[in-house]
């Protein structure tokens, strides 16, 4: 029996911290381990505060936290850190991973000599020696996949007997940032990212770059592959060659145009959300013509949202697509091309075109222009930005913007005039796309379409998209609530968390359930989302903000036809639940109480 002490904390509120504490306590009790937990709450005060004697008697310290906490009192104890969401959903795995820190298992050495050819020396070293790794995880929206990939890598490293520190680059910026000392001491680096990540600080290190999906599904293989890579020669050329080779080995969409597009979208999102909320408040205070009342507070809000933020969104989208392709030299031509697209009426379609053109043109020029070593520094700050910006600007004005403007205008008029069957069909398509891969390329394609149209003042697709993205986890949560016998113990524990994620428009909350039985779960999710998307479009609901879920609806003016919108979400949730009850068989562990 081991003695575990734990600390749970979440800036989102004490509910997450308490749920994590109870889930961990129940699993520890089942396993026969001693367990004491402190629930940190800055507002109401901490409960179960750990004493010096508690800590001294502990074999391991488990931190289930969503923000940095003071750990000096645990200085001489092994520490395992995770997030409250992981502790709530997978408490058994978290307890096991924490206990693995106490005494990592060293593989037994066979008395019989192993064939030399069958066990290469590097692999043997990886298997028997404790290695230090550092990692970065990042996804386009910086919410679910970022932290799920981090958790998977931590669990995989613990299972292999290695140590890992993970920096998460999420929607609120980088958390648990890696220090220079940690990077220097690391034997290998793992980058699990679907967006562009600055790799300059990892020069001279083994570096394995994968998608967040690969890290989540096969963390052990990702870590093992990183440790057997050759150590590159120090210097930027060695690192660049290593990274380029890794990219060349992956022909998937995530390492190509899709990834570049998502980098642009992730940087554009905060501007769109801030602008959309400002416009919604302006409408709530001064009505739909608030911008015409010069000198009023409502007009100022309208100017901030529509006159500033929405005018910048296409430029940022274009700029960061180019940045993802060509790094910093691509930023200037991308920003200028996107700004011209907005000015010339080409909108987000023109911005996407200008971003890719600026990025690939800059990359082409960087490879083709050769300068003496003493003049090489001029390329990224003078030659490349100037030549690319001039070329992209002229192309946008004379070649690209005019036809794209016609296409965008036609599409905008068509979408604004949609009624009846046409609106229903578009809602079905968008809704189905949101549920099909739950945060994957198809989901993100629909989402990008809706966000881009906000800049053209077309708001109905965004409403259908967000509603349809909420119903998969909500439908699963309702199914868990009313039909526990269709889910195993871990899934029943995760039901409440799925509901919260659904309300927050985090479609990825359905992934753990769909991954276990995709052929039965995904069709049910698609059906429910298609119903919600269709009802939202037919009802003519307009949504001015691209994220936030139910919480965004609390902003006055953010959504029109609120009651039909809520009914569409409820209808899709009920349809999803009903379909799951038909497709899912009874669980073999249905008789095992979730809290036993």
XYZ file of C-alpha atoms in Angstrom:
596
model
C 0.000 0.000 0.000
C 1.267 3.476 -0.878
C 0.457 6.789 0.740
C -0.649 9.497 -1.704
C -1.210 13.181 -0.994
C -2.926 15.313 -3.609
C -3.685 18.939 -4.367
C -6.517 19.916 -6.714
C -7.112 23.448 -7.976
C -8.873 25.139 -10.885
C -9.254 28.849 -11.732
C -12.608 27.945 -13.335
C -14.018 27.385 -9.844
C -14.017 24.944 -6.982
C -16.431 22.506 -8.689
C -13.752 21.088 -11.010
C -11.261 20.797 -8.153
C -13.770 18.993 -5.909
C -14.868 16.614 -8.658
C -11.235 15.730 -9.345
C -10.583 15.205 -5.618
C -13.554 12.865 -5.192
C -12.747 10.852 -8.318
C -9.140 10.324 -7.197
C -10.177 9.524 -3.617
C -12.606 6.817 -4.792
C -10.014 5.108 -7.010
C -7.308 5.251 -4.332
C -9.686 3.671 -1.820
C -10.555 0.882 -4.293
C -6.856 0.150 -4.762
C -6.154 0.102 -1.018
C -3.877 3.144 -0.974
C -3.838 5.843 1.668
C -5.049 9.140 0.226
C -5.319 12.692 1.526
C -6.316 15.603 -0.677
C -6.307 19.379 -0.347
C -8.849 21.260 -2.466
C -7.551 24.771 -3.133
C -10.136 27.538 -3.404
C -8.967 31.152 -3.363
C -12.538 32.430 -2.817
C -14.053 30.172 -0.151
C -10.803 28.914 1.350
C -8.999 25.616 0.927
C -10.338 22.422 2.475
C -8.426 19.376 3.708
C -5.209 21.391 3.963
C -2.212 19.040 3.973
C -0.038 19.165 7.077
C 3.731 18.765 7.192
C 3.183 15.314 8.726
C 0.863 14.305 5.851
C 3.477 15.316 3.292
C 6.328 13.677 5.171
C 4.447 10.346 5.266
C 3.566 10.438 1.566
C 5.215 8.305 -1.074
C 4.144 10.583 -3.920
C 2.462 13.942 -4.496
C -0.305 14.194 -7.113
C -1.162 17.654 -8.470
C -4.458 17.887 -10.415
C -4.330 21.580 -11.260
C -5.294 23.918 -14.093
C -2.894 26.711 -13.089
C 0.547 27.008 -11.545
C 0.673 26.289 -7.784
C 3.339 26.637 -5.108
C 5.177 23.315 -4.739
C 8.086 24.192 -2.442
C 6.533 22.249 0.458
C 6.755 19.084 -1.674
C 10.428 19.640 -2.552
C 11.769 16.230 -1.517
C 8.853 14.182 -2.865
C 8.212 12.773 -6.350
C 5.490 14.843 -8.001
C 3.067 13.827 -10.744
C 1.138 16.689 -12.344
C -2.023 16.507 -14.422
C -5.166 18.558 -15.095
C -8.460 18.367 -13.229
C -10.278 17.249 -16.401
C -7.978 14.240 -16.759
C -8.389 13.360 -13.081
C -12.178 13.494 -13.424
C -12.318 11.386 -16.570
C -9.460 8.928 -16.009
C -8.740 8.756 -12.266
C -7.406 5.174 -12.360
C -4.843 6.026 -15.042
C -3.786 9.152 -13.141
C -3.302 7.221 -9.875
C -1.294 4.536 -11.700
C 0.895 7.157 -13.412
C 1.525 8.930 -10.093
C 2.542 5.674 -8.384
C 4.917 4.951 -11.257
C 6.929 7.977 -10.056
C 7.626 6.265 -6.735
C 9.779 3.433 -8.078
C 9.979 3.181 -11.869
C 9.999 -0.412 -12.959
C 13.261 -1.514 -14.566
C 12.742 -4.260 -17.133
C 14.086 -7.613 -16.000
C 17.311 -8.724 -17.673
C 17.104 -12.204 -19.121
C 19.850 -14.655 -18.150
C 19.979 -15.947 -21.702
C 22.077 -13.837 -24.090
C 19.924 -11.948 -26.583
C 20.826 -12.067 -30.267
C 22.915 -9.005 -31.027
C 21.183 -8.307 -34.339
C 17.703 -8.395 -32.780
C 18.345 -5.656 -30.189
C 20.054 -2.552 -31.558
C 22.137 -0.708 -28.991
C 20.167 2.564 -29.098
C 16.856 0.793 -28.466
C 18.340 -1.108 -25.546
C 19.566 2.103 -23.995
C 16.134 3.685 -24.367
C 14.481 0.705 -22.708
C 16.756 0.540 -19.644
C 17.820 4.134 -18.884
C 15.601 6.883 -17.522
C 15.548 9.703 -20.062
C 14.466 13.311 -19.755
C 12.157 14.758 -22.402
C 10.527 18.116 -22.989
C 7.467 18.672 -25.144
C 5.138 21.303 -26.539
C 1.484 20.661 -27.398
C -0.680 23.054 -29.396
C -3.876 22.862 -31.459
C -5.674 25.506 -33.578
C -8.238 26.484 -30.923
C -5.932 25.748 -28.004
C -8.552 24.046 -25.892
C -9.173 20.301 -25.942
C -6.519 18.659 -28.144
C -3.706 20.736 -26.603
C -4.284 19.379 -23.110
C -5.360 15.884 -24.174
C -2.078 15.460 -26.078
C -0.101 16.763 -23.078
C -1.840 14.289 -20.795
C -1.214 11.407 -23.188
C 2.506 12.212 -23.393
C 2.814 12.424 -19.596
C 1.112 9.049 -19.173
C 3.230 7.448 -21.885
C 6.473 8.774 -20.398
C 5.501 7.518 -16.943
C 4.653 4.096 -18.358
C 8.063 3.922 -20.046
C 9.876 5.048 -16.899
C 10.986 8.402 -18.358
C 10.560 11.988 -17.160
C 8.817 14.628 -19.265
C 7.892 18.310 -18.934
C 5.171 19.566 -21.243
C 4.497 23.165 -22.239
C 0.921 23.713 -23.429
C 0.413 26.543 -25.896
C -3.338 27.012 -25.521
C -5.888 29.714 -26.169
C -4.726 31.680 -23.096
C -1.055 31.496 -23.992
C 1.746 29.169 -22.956
C 1.382 27.343 -19.631
C 4.085 25.468 -17.670
C 6.695 27.096 -19.905
C 9.912 25.176 -20.412
C 13.041 26.726 -18.905
C 16.403 26.928 -20.629
C 17.831 24.526 -18.040
C 15.116 21.941 -18.727
C 15.721 22.126 -22.465
C 19.488 21.829 -21.999
C 19.077 18.741 -19.806
C 16.585 17.052 -22.154
C 17.577 13.975 -24.135
C 14.853 14.603 -26.740
C 12.069 16.997 -27.718
C 8.513 16.151 -28.768
C 6.410 18.748 -30.610
C 2.769 17.596 -30.777
C 1.203 20.486 -32.640
C -1.283 21.276 -35.391
C -0.134 24.901 -35.576
C 3.182 26.625 -36.197
C 5.560 26.398 -33.202
C 8.855 28.267 -32.798
C 11.600 25.605 -32.726
C 14.656 27.859 -32.415
C 15.218 27.116 -28.714
C 15.614 23.379 -29.426
C 18.654 23.726 -31.679
C 20.945 20.701 -31.393
C 18.302 18.444 -29.823
C 16.629 15.283 -31.103
C 13.225 16.548 -32.204
C 10.179 14.482 -33.142
C 7.323 16.528 -34.585
C 3.877 14.909 -34.708
C 0.223 15.960 -34.707
C -1.781 16.130 -31.469
C -3.788 13.156 -32.752
C -0.649 10.999 -32.990
C 0.382 11.980 -29.462
C -3.062 11.155 -28.078
C -3.347 7.794 -29.834
C 0.206 6.454 -29.535
C 2.196 8.458 -27.016
C 4.644 5.651 -26.252
C 5.642 5.295 -29.898
C 6.060 9.073 -30.249
C 8.420 9.171 -27.253
C 10.345 6.085 -28.346
C 10.794 7.535 -31.845
C 12.133 10.797 -30.392
C 14.735 8.988 -28.289
C 16.240 6.979 -31.164
C 16.646 9.951 -33.521
C 20.248 10.951 -34.258
C 21.495 13.997 -32.399
C 21.745 16.826 -34.976
C 24.821 19.008 -35.200
C 24.493 22.291 -33.346
C 23.460 25.247 -35.453
C 20.318 26.388 -37.177
C 21.107 24.496 -40.382
C 21.151 21.156 -38.552
C 17.836 21.841 -36.837
C 16.195 23.145 -39.997
C 17.290 20.072 -41.930
C 15.981 17.786 -39.203
C 12.601 19.528 -39.027
C 12.284 19.684 -42.814
C 12.929 15.953 -43.044
C 10.316 15.263 -40.384
C 7.780 17.383 -42.273
C 8.628 15.656 -45.554
C 7.899 12.286 -43.960
C 4.340 13.351 -43.206
C 2.176 13.891 -46.240
C -0.981 14.289 -44.224
C -3.138 17.392 -44.467
C -2.204 18.431 -40.963
C 1.359 19.175 -41.990
C 0.352 20.959 -45.192
C -2.261 23.538 -46.230
C -4.742 22.487 -43.550
C -2.228 23.176 -40.805
C -1.320 26.585 -42.277
C -4.994 27.529 -42.564
C -5.646 26.513 -38.947
C -2.690 28.592 -37.746
C -4.315 31.615 -39.391
C -7.729 30.798 -37.941
C -6.368 30.335 -34.403
C -4.747 33.784 -34.466
C -7.842 35.392 -36.004
C -10.293 33.962 -33.453
C -9.602 36.354 -30.532
C -10.136 39.349 -32.824
C -13.399 37.954 -34.189
C -14.699 37.107 -30.706
C -13.806 40.535 -29.283
C -15.289 42.328 -32.296
C -18.432 40.205 -32.339
C -19.130 40.815 -28.659
C -18.569 44.568 -29.099
C -21.066 44.640 -31.978
C -23.563 42.547 -29.975
C -23.357 44.985 -27.054
C -23.786 47.915 -29.440
C -26.955 46.322 -30.841
C -28.243 45.613 -27.327
C -27.726 49.223 -26.210
C -28.556 51.234 -29.324
C -30.394 48.868 -31.652
C -29.380 47.533 -35.036
C -28.531 51.042 -36.339
C -26.371 51.924 -33.321
C -23.411 52.786 -35.539
C -25.323 55.691 -37.123
C -25.734 57.560 -33.825
C -22.363 59.318 -33.784
C -20.971 60.301 -30.382
C -22.932 57.720 -28.417
C -21.534 54.831 -26.388
C -23.288 52.331 -28.643
C -21.701 53.926 -31.720
C -18.264 53.671 -30.079
C -18.818 49.957 -29.442
C -19.906 49.515 -33.042
C -16.768 51.292 -34.240
C -14.556 49.075 -32.058
C -16.204 45.883 -33.264
C -17.169 46.524 -36.877
C -14.887 49.441 -37.705
C -11.688 48.057 -36.177
C -11.731 44.390 -35.121
C -13.674 43.061 -38.117
C -11.525 45.155 -40.458
C -8.409 43.485 -39.042
C -9.622 39.887 -38.998
C -8.892 39.084 -42.655
C -5.432 40.660 -42.457
C -4.573 38.569 -39.391
C -5.933 35.407 -41.027
C -3.831 36.010 -44.133
C -0.748 37.117 -42.200
C -0.570 34.046 -40.006
C -1.258 31.631 -42.838
C 1.822 33.133 -44.507
C 3.710 33.060 -41.186
C 2.980 29.341 -40.791
C 4.409 28.679 -44.262
C 7.415 31.016 -44.396
C 7.933 32.073 -40.766
C 8.459 35.765 -39.939
C 9.441 36.930 -43.468
C 5.951 35.848 -44.620
C 4.116 37.936 -42.046
C 4.374 41.352 -43.761
C 3.159 40.291 -47.233
C 0.435 38.175 -45.639
C -0.869 41.046 -43.512
C -0.791 43.516 -46.398
C -2.444 41.062 -48.786
C -5.204 40.335 -46.262
C -5.793 44.025 -45.581
C -6.107 44.683 -49.316
C -8.534 41.763 -49.608
C -10.738 43.405 -46.962
C -10.477 46.865 -48.553
C -11.231 45.568 -52.059
C -14.257 43.505 -50.997
C -12.632 40.078 -51.462
C -13.242 39.250 -47.790
C -12.057 36.093 -46.099
C -11.816 34.177 -49.395
C -9.359 36.755 -50.709
C -7.541 36.664 -47.375
C -7.045 32.905 -47.594
C -5.743 33.204 -51.160
C -3.389 36.057 -50.269
C -2.090 34.206 -47.200
C -1.129 31.098 -49.124
C 0.337 33.093 -52.020
C 2.371 35.308 -49.679
C 3.666 32.332 -47.706
C 4.694 30.162 -50.623
C 6.118 33.090 -52.610
C 8.245 34.168 -49.644
C 9.392 30.601 -49.085
C 10.319 30.268 -52.765
C 12.314 33.507 -52.719
C 14.074 32.513 -49.483
C 15.308 29.319 -51.111
C 16.279 30.858 -54.438
C 17.945 34.128 -53.399
C 21.560 33.488 -52.435
C 23.619 36.187 -50.739
C 27.102 36.340 -49.207
C 27.193 35.366 -45.549
C 27.768 38.949 -44.423
C 24.578 40.079 -46.251
C 22.389 37.086 -45.336
C 20.837 39.022 -42.444
C 19.198 41.402 -44.926
C 16.990 38.669 -46.400
C 14.414 38.198 -43.606
C 14.081 41.874 -42.645
C 14.438 43.711 -45.967
C 14.642 41.738 -49.190
C 12.028 39.049 -48.641
C 9.321 41.247 -47.018
C 9.745 43.981 -49.617
C 9.710 41.781 -52.720
C 6.875 39.592 -51.417
C 4.733 42.506 -50.213
C 5.127 44.366 -53.508
C 4.287 41.275 -55.574
C 1.315 40.190 -53.454
C -0.056 43.738 -53.304
C -0.022 44.131 -57.073
C -1.527 40.673 -57.613
C -4.334 41.413 -55.142
C -5.208 44.762 -56.725
C -5.073 43.782 -60.389
C -5.579 40.010 -60.561
C -7.044 38.304 -57.491
C -9.398 40.687 -55.700
C -11.795 41.563 -58.584
C -12.990 38.004 -59.396
C -12.939 36.909 -55.737
C -15.038 39.957 -54.824
C -17.667 38.875 -57.372
C -17.701 35.327 -55.976
C -17.978 36.543 -52.372
C -20.741 39.032 -53.181
C -22.736 36.365 -55.008
C -22.304 33.889 -52.159
C -23.240 36.517 -49.559
C -26.433 37.466 -51.397
C -27.335 33.788 -51.826
C -26.790 32.997 -48.147
C -28.749 36.055 -46.984
C -31.669 35.136 -49.224
C -31.781 31.473 -48.153
C -35.200 30.251 -47.089
C -36.976 26.931 -46.670
C -35.419 23.846 -48.228
C -32.146 25.544 -49.201
C -31.551 26.785 -45.653
C -32.476 23.378 -44.246
C -30.062 21.598 -46.577
C -27.166 23.921 -45.691
C -27.923 23.431 -42.001
C -27.857 19.648 -42.407
C -24.507 19.800 -44.220
C -22.846 22.167 -41.746
C -24.245 20.300 -38.745
C -23.072 16.933 -40.049
C -19.584 18.313 -40.706
C -19.305 19.604 -37.140
C -20.047 16.178 -35.642
C -18.304 13.928 -38.142
C -14.755 14.198 -36.811
C -15.264 16.421 -33.717
C -12.448 18.936 -34.089
C -10.752 17.341 -37.089
C -10.284 18.771 -40.594
C -13.951 18.434 -41.641
C -15.177 20.071 -38.439
C -12.632 22.881 -38.801
C -13.563 23.433 -42.463
C -17.188 24.114 -41.490
C -16.093 26.291 -38.574
C -13.700 28.352 -40.716
C -16.499 28.880 -43.262
C -18.785 30.277 -40.564
C -16.143 32.502 -38.963
C -15.102 33.923 -42.323
C -18.681 34.889 -43.163
C -18.971 36.986 -39.993
C -16.772 39.607 -41.659
C -19.296 39.782 -44.510
C -22.169 40.231 -42.022
C -23.602 36.785 -42.735
C -24.465 35.405 -39.317
C -26.868 32.467 -39.832
C -24.264 29.766 -40.713
C -22.253 30.592 -37.569
C -25.337 30.028 -35.420
C -25.987 26.619 -36.991
C -22.318 25.647 -36.683
C -21.989 26.474 -32.991
C -25.277 24.814 -32.055
C -24.378 21.676 -34.004
C -20.975 21.572 -32.327
C -22.581 21.603 -28.886
C -24.976 18.676 -29.338
C -22.506 15.719 -29.580
C -21.169 15.996 -25.991
C -24.570 17.142 -24.697
C -26.330 14.175 -26.298
C -23.758 11.783 -24.839
C -24.090 13.345 -21.378
C -27.871 12.927 -21.492
C -27.519 9.326 -22.672
C -25.143 8.590 -19.780
C -27.655 10.125 -17.377
C -30.709 8.144 -18.483
C -29.104 4.894 -19.713
C -26.127 4.126 -17.501
C -26.206 0.481 -18.540
C -24.919 1.434 -22.009
C -21.662 2.856 -20.637
C -18.789 1.527 -18.550
C -17.714 2.999 -15.207
C -15.174 5.447 -16.660
C -17.669 6.735 -19.218
C -20.319 7.265 -16.549
C -17.873 9.315 -14.508
C -17.071 11.404 -17.587
C -20.721 12.135 -18.386
C -20.946 15.334 -16.320
C -17.691 16.645 -17.791
C -19.058 16.003 -21.300
C -22.094 18.145 -20.473
C -19.906 21.063 -19.376
C -17.762 20.781 -22.499
C -20.858 20.688 -24.685
C -22.301 23.811 -23.084
C -18.967 25.544 -23.765
C -18.992 24.507 -27.480
C -16.095 22.064 -27.138
C -17.146 19.313 -29.516
C -14.013 17.331 -28.630
C -15.724 16.361 -25.370
C -17.367 13.546 -27.334
C -14.083 12.081 -28.617
C -13.380 9.616 -25.747
C -16.825 8.080 -26.186
C -16.655 7.964 -29.988
C -13.149 6.492 -29.973
C -14.323 3.366 -28.141
C -17.117 2.544 -30.578
C -16.945 4.880 -33.605
C -19.263 2.931 -35.911
C -22.070 3.074 -33.373
C -21.467 6.515 -31.844
C -20.480 8.788 -34.751
C -23.660 8.210 -36.871
C -25.769 9.107 -33.828
C -23.759 12.298 -33.247
C -23.998 13.295 -36.920
C -27.768 12.754 -36.939
C -28.334 14.951 -33.889
C -26.067 17.735 -35.163
C -27.726 17.658 -38.590
C -31.115 18.179 -36.936
C -29.802 21.085 -34.853
C -28.095 22.749 -37.826
C -31.205 22.431 -39.974
C -33.545 23.849 -37.310
C -31.195 26.767 -36.626
C -30.933 27.698 -40.318
C -34.680 27.332 -40.958
C -35.405 29.523 -37.919
C -33.132 32.252 -39.303
C -31.058 32.453 -36.110
C -28.103 34.823 -36.327
C -25.012 34.584 -34.092
C -22.471 37.413 -33.939
C -19.730 35.598 -31.991
C -17.855 32.447 -33.057
C -17.246 30.774 -29.712
C -18.387 30.467 -26.119
C -21.334 28.111 -26.447
C -24.223 28.722 -24.086
C -22.164 31.263 -22.152
C -21.879 33.533 -25.217
C -25.686 33.563 -25.462
C -25.799 35.413 -22.141
C -24.369 38.504 -23.885
C -27.270 40.783 -24.872
C -27.642 40.923 -28.650
C -25.168 38.097 -29.375
C -27.912 35.902 -30.852
C -31.282 36.556 -32.474
C -34.345 34.313 -32.031
C -32.951 32.922 -28.781
C -35.866 30.607 -27.939
C -35.891 28.803 -31.343
C -32.104 28.531 -31.060
C -32.255 26.868 -27.656
C -35.019 24.554 -28.905
C -32.806 23.548 -31.849
C -29.995 22.631 -29.432
C -32.374 20.680 -27.203
C -33.878 18.862 -30.207
C -30.470 17.839 -31.519
C -29.403 16.688 -28.059
C -32.517 14.524 -27.686
C -32.098 13.046 -31.177
C -28.450 12.234 -30.425
C -29.433 10.546 -27.163
C -32.223 8.565 -28.800
C -29.935 7.383 -31.574
C -27.282 6.333 -29.041
C -29.839 4.292 -27.113
C -30.630 2.442 -30.343
C -27.048 1.907 -31.544
C -25.224 1.193 -28.280
C -25.512 -2.254 -26.658
C -25.534 -2.716 -22.904
C -22.068 -2.395 -21.369
C -20.429 -5.538 -20.027
C -19.489 -3.541 -16.921
C -22.974 -2.097 -16.472
C -23.363 -3.758 -13.126
C -20.280 -2.093 -11.662
C -21.249 1.116 -9.856
C -19.411 4.153 -11.184
C -18.497 5.309 -7.682
C -17.651 1.914 -6.276
